[in-house]
Short mmCIF file of C-alpha atoms in Angstrom, two decimals:
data_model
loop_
_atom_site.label_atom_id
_atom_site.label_comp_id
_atom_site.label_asym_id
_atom_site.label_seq_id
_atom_site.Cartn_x
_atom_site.Cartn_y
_atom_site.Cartn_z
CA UNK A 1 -8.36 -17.25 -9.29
CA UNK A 2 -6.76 -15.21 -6.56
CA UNK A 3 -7.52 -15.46 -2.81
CA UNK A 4 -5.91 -12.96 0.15
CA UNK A 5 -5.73 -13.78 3.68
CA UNK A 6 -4.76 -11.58 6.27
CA UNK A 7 -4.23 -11.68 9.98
CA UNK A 8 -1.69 -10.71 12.51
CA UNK A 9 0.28 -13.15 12.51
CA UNK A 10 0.47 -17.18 11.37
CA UNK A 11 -3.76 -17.48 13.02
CA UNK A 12 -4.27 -17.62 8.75
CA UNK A 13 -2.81 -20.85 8.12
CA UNK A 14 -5.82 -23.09 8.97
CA UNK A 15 -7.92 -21.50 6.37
CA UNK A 16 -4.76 -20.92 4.17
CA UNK A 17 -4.60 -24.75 3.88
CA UNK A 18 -8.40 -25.48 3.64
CA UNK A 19 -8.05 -22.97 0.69
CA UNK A 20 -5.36 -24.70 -0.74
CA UNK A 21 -7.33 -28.27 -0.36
CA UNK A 22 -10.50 -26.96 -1.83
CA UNK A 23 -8.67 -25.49 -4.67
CA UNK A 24 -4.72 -26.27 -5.36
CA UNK A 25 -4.73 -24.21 -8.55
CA UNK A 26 -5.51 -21.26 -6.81
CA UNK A 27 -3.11 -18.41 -6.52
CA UNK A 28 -2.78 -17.45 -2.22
CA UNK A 29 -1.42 -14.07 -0.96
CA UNK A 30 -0.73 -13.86 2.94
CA UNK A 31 -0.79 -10.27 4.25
CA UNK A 32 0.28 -10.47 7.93
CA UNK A 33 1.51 -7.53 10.55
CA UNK A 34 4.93 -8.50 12.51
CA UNK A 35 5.60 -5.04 12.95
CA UNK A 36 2.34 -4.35 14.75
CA UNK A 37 1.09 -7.42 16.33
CA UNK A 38 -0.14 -9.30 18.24
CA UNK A 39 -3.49 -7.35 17.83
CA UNK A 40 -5.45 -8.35 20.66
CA UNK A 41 -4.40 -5.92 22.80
CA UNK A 42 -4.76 -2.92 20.94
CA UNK A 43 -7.79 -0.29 20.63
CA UNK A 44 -10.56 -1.46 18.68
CA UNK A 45 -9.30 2.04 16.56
CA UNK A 46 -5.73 1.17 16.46
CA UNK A 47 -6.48 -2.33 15.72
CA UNK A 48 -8.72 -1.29 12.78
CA UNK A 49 -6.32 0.97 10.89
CA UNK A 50 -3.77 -2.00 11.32
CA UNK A 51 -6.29 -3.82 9.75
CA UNK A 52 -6.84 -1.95 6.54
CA UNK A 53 -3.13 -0.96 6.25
CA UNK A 54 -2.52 -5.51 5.78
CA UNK A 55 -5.52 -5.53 3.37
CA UNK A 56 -4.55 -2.99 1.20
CA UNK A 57 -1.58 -4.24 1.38
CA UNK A 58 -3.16 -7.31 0.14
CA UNK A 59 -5.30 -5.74 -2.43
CA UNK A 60 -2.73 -4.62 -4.51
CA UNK A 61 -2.00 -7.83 -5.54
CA UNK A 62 -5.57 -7.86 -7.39
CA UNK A 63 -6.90 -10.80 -5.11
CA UNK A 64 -10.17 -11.66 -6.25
CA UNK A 65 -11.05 -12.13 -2.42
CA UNK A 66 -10.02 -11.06 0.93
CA UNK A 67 -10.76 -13.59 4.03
CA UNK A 68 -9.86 -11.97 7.66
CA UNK A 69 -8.11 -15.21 8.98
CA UNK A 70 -9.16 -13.53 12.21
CA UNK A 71 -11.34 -13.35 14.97
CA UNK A 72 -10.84 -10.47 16.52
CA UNK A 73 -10.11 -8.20 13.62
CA UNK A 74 -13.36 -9.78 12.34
CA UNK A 75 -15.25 -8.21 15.21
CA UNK A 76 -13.38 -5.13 15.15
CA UNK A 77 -12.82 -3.88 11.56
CA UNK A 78 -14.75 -6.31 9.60
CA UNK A 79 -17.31 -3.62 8.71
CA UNK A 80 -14.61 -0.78 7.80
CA UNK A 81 -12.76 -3.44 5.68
CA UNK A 82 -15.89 -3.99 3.74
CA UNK A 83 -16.86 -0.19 3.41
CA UNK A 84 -13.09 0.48 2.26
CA UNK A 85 -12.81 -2.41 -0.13
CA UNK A 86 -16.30 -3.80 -1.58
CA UNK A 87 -18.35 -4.13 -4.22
CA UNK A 88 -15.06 -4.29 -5.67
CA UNK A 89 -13.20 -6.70 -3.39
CA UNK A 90 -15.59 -9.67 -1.48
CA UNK A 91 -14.55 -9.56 2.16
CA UNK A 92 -14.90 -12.51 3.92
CA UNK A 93 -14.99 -12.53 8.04
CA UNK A 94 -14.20 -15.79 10.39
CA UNK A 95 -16.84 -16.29 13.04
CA UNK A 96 -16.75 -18.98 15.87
CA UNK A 97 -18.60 -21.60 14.81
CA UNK A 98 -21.15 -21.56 17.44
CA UNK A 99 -24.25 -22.60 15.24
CA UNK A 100 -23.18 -26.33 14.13
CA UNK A 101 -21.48 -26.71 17.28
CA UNK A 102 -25.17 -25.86 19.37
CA UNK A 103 -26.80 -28.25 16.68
CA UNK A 104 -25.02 -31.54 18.23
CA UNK A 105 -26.80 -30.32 21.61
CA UNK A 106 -24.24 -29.70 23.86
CA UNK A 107 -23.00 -29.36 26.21
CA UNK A 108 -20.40 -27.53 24.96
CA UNK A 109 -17.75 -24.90 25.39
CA UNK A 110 -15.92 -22.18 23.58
CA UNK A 111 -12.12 -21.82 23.85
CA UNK A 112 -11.49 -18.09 23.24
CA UNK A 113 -9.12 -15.34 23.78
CA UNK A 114 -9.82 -13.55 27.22
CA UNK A 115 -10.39 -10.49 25.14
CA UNK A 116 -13.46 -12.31 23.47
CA UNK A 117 -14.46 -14.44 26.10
CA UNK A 118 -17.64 -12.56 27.50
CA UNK A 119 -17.06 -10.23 25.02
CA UNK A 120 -20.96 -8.64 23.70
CA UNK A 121 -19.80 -10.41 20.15
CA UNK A 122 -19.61 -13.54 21.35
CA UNK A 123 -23.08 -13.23 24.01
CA UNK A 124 -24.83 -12.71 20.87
CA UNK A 125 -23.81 -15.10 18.89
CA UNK A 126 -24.61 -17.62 21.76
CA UNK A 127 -28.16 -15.84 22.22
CA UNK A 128 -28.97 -15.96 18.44
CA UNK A 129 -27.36 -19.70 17.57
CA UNK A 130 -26.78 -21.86 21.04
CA UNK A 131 -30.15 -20.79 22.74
CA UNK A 132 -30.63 -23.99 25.00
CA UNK A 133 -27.89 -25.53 24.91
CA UNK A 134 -25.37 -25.76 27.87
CA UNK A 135 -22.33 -23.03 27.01
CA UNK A 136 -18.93 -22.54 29.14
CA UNK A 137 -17.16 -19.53 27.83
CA UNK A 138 -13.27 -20.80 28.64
CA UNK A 139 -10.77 -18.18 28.26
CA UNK A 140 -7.24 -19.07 26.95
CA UNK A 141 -4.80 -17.16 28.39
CA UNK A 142 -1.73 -17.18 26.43
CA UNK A 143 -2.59 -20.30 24.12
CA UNK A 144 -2.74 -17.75 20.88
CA UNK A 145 0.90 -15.92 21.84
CA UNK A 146 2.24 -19.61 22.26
CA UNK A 147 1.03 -20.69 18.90
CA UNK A 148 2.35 -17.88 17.19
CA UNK A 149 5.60 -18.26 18.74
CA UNK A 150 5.55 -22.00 18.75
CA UNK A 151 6.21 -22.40 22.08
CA UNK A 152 5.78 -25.93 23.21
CA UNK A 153 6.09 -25.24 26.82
CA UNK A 154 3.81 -22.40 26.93
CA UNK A 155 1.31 -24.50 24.54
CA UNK A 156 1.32 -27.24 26.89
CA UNK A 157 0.58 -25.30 29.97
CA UNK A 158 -2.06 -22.56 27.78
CA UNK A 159 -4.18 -25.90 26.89
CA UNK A 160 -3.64 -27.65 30.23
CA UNK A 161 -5.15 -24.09 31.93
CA UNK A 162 -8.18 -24.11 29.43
CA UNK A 163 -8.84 -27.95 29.59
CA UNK A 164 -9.04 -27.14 33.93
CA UNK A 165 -11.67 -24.43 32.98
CA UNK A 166 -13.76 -26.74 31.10
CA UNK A 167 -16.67 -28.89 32.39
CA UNK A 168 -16.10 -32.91 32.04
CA UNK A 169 -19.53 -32.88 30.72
CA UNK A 170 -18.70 -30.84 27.35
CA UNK A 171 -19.24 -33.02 24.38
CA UNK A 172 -17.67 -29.98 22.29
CA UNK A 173 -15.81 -27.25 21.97
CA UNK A 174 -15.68 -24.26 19.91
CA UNK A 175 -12.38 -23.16 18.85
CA UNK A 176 -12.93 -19.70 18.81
CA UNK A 177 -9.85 -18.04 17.44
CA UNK A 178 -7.91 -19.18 14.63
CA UNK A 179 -4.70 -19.96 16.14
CA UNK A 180 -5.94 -22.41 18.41
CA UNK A 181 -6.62 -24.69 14.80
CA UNK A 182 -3.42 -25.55 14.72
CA UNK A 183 -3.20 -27.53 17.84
CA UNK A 184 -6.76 -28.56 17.52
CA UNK A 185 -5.91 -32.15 18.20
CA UNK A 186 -3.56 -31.12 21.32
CA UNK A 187 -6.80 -29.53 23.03
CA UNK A 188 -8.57 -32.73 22.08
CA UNK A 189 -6.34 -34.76 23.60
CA UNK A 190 -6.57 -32.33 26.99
CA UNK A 191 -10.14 -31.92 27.05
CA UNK A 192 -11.15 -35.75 25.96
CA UNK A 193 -12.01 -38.05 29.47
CA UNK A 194 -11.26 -41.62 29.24
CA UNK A 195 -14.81 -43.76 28.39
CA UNK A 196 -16.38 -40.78 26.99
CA UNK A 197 -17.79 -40.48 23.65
CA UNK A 198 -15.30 -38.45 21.04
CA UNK A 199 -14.55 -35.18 21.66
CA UNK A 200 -16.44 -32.92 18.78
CA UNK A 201 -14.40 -29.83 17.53
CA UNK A 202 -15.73 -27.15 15.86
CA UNK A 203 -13.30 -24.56 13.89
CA UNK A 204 -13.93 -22.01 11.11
CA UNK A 205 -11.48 -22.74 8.73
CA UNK A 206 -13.37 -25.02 6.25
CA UNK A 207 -16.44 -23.01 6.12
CA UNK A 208 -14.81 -19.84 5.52
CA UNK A 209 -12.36 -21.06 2.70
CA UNK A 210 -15.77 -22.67 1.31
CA UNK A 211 -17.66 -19.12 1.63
CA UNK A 212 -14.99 -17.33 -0.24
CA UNK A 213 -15.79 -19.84 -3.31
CA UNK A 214 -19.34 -19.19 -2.52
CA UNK A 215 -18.91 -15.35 -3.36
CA UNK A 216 -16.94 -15.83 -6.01
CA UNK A 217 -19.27 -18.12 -7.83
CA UNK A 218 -16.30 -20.51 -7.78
CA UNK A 219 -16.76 -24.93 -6.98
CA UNK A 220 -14.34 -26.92 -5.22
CA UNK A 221 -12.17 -28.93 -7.31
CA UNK A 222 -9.46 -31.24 -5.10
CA UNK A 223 -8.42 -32.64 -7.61
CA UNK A 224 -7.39 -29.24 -9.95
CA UNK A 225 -3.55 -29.10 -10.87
CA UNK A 226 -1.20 -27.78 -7.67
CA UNK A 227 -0.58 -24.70 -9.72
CA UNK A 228 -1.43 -22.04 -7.49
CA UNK A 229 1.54 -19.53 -6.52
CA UNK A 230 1.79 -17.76 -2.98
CA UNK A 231 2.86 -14.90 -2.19
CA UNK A 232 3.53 -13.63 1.70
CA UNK A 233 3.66 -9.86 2.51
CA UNK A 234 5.46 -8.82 5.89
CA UNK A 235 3.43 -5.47 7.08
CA UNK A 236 3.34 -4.73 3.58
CA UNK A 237 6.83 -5.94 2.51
CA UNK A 238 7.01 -9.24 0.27
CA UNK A 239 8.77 -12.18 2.53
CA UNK A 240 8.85 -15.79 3.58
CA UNK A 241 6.65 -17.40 5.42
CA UNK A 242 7.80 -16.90 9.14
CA UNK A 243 10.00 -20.67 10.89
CA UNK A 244 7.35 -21.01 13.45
CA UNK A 245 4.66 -21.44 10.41
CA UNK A 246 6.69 -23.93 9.33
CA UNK A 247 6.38 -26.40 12.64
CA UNK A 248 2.14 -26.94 11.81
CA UNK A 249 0.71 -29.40 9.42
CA UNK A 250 -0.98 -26.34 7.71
CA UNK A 251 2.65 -24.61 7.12
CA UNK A 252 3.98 -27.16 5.96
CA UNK A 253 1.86 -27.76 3.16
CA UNK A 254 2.02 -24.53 1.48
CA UNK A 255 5.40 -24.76 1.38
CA UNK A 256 5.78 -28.22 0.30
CA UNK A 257 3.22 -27.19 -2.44
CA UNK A 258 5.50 -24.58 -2.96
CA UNK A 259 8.43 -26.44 -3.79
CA UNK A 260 6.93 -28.76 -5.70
CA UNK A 261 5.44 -26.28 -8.10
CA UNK A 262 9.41 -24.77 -7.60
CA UNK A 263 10.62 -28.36 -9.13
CA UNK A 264 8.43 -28.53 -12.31
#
């Protein structure tokens, strides 16, 4: 078995490594875009033809899926990545994961880029999944471009700016964009008051590596052999996986899992 992910940049990791959990035998390719991101600020059009450039860069490696480790390029080229690539390829998005989150009750609050934050997307996905519950939309201005760099400084100050914007009362927050993952237990740690009952934290990565199985027929199995290869394309161009990668938990793992498979 073969699973793609793509994003801009390093956002793919979390659900790279919940992949790798669910199934260690599997075979990974990474398709990111250093020569065009970050993608945020682009055209919905220019960000879309970005898009399918990394997937097919991706599919010619004969994945047997493609998840869009991606927020935004989920909401902006999702459904041209599917009409370019499927029946043939499965195409799996990453929504915010709004609906359990809204189950606990609230009230809660999703951490998003300022590009999504009040974004039509994101109203109806509150309308359809969080209707009466309590929901702060927080935007995160610069927490993404501070992951991907691995900025500690700007990291610190992105989470410290979010964690002012959000209400003492929320009980949990959405990470809504797939960088923020990564320093999941930094925002946490920012956001959780002293007395208060644990901090919930909602991300997408499990239940996105778990849908790709779902489409593919395919059962977790933990405890498979750690044979699966991986493979990281650079805009199209096969490479390593970029230093600041290698500074998260989720990095880390795929190439320690990479080594050891190296060593046998």
């Amino acid at each position: 078995m073969k699973i793609a992910l793509m994003d801009s940049g390093i956002g793919l990791l979390a659900a790279t490594a919940a992949v790798r959990r669910l199934r260690p035998d599997a075979d990974l390719v990474l398709s990111l875009d250093p020569d065009g991101m970050p993608w945020g600020p682009r055209t919905p059009e220019d960000l879309t033809e970005r898009a399918l450039a990394v997937a097919e860069a991706a599919a010619a490696h004969r994945p047997d899926a493609l998840i869009v480790g991606c927020n935004t390029a989920t909401v902006h080229a999702l459904t041209s990545l599917r009409a370019r690539l499927e029946p043939g390829l499965p195409v799996i998005g990453t929504v915010p994961a709004i609906k359990p989150a809204a189950a606990g009750g609230g009230p809660l609050a999703i951490w998003a880029t300022p590009a999504t934050t009040g974004s039509p997307y994101q109203r109806d996905l509150i309308e359809n999944f969080a209707d009466g519950v309590t929901v702060t939309e927080v935007p995160c201005w610069g927490l993404a471009e501070a992951v991907e760099h691995a900025d500690e400084t700007a990291i610190d100050a992105a989470v410290a700016a979010a964690a002012e914007l959000t209400p003492d009362d929320v009980t949990t927050v959405v990470l809504g964009c797939t960088h923020y993952e990564l320093v999941a237990e930094r925002i946490r740690a920012a956001v959780q008051h002293p007395g208060r009952p644990p901090l919930a934290l909602h991300g997408s990565a499990g239940a996105v590596a778990a849908q790709a199985l779902r489409r593919l027929g395919e059962q977790p199995a933990p405890r498979a052999p750690a044979s699966g290869t991986l493979t990281v394309l650079l805009s199209g161009r096969e490479g390593a996986l970029p230093t600041a990668a290698l500074t998260y938990a989720e990095g880390r793992l795929l190439r320690h899992a990479a080594a050891a498979r190296t060593a046998q």
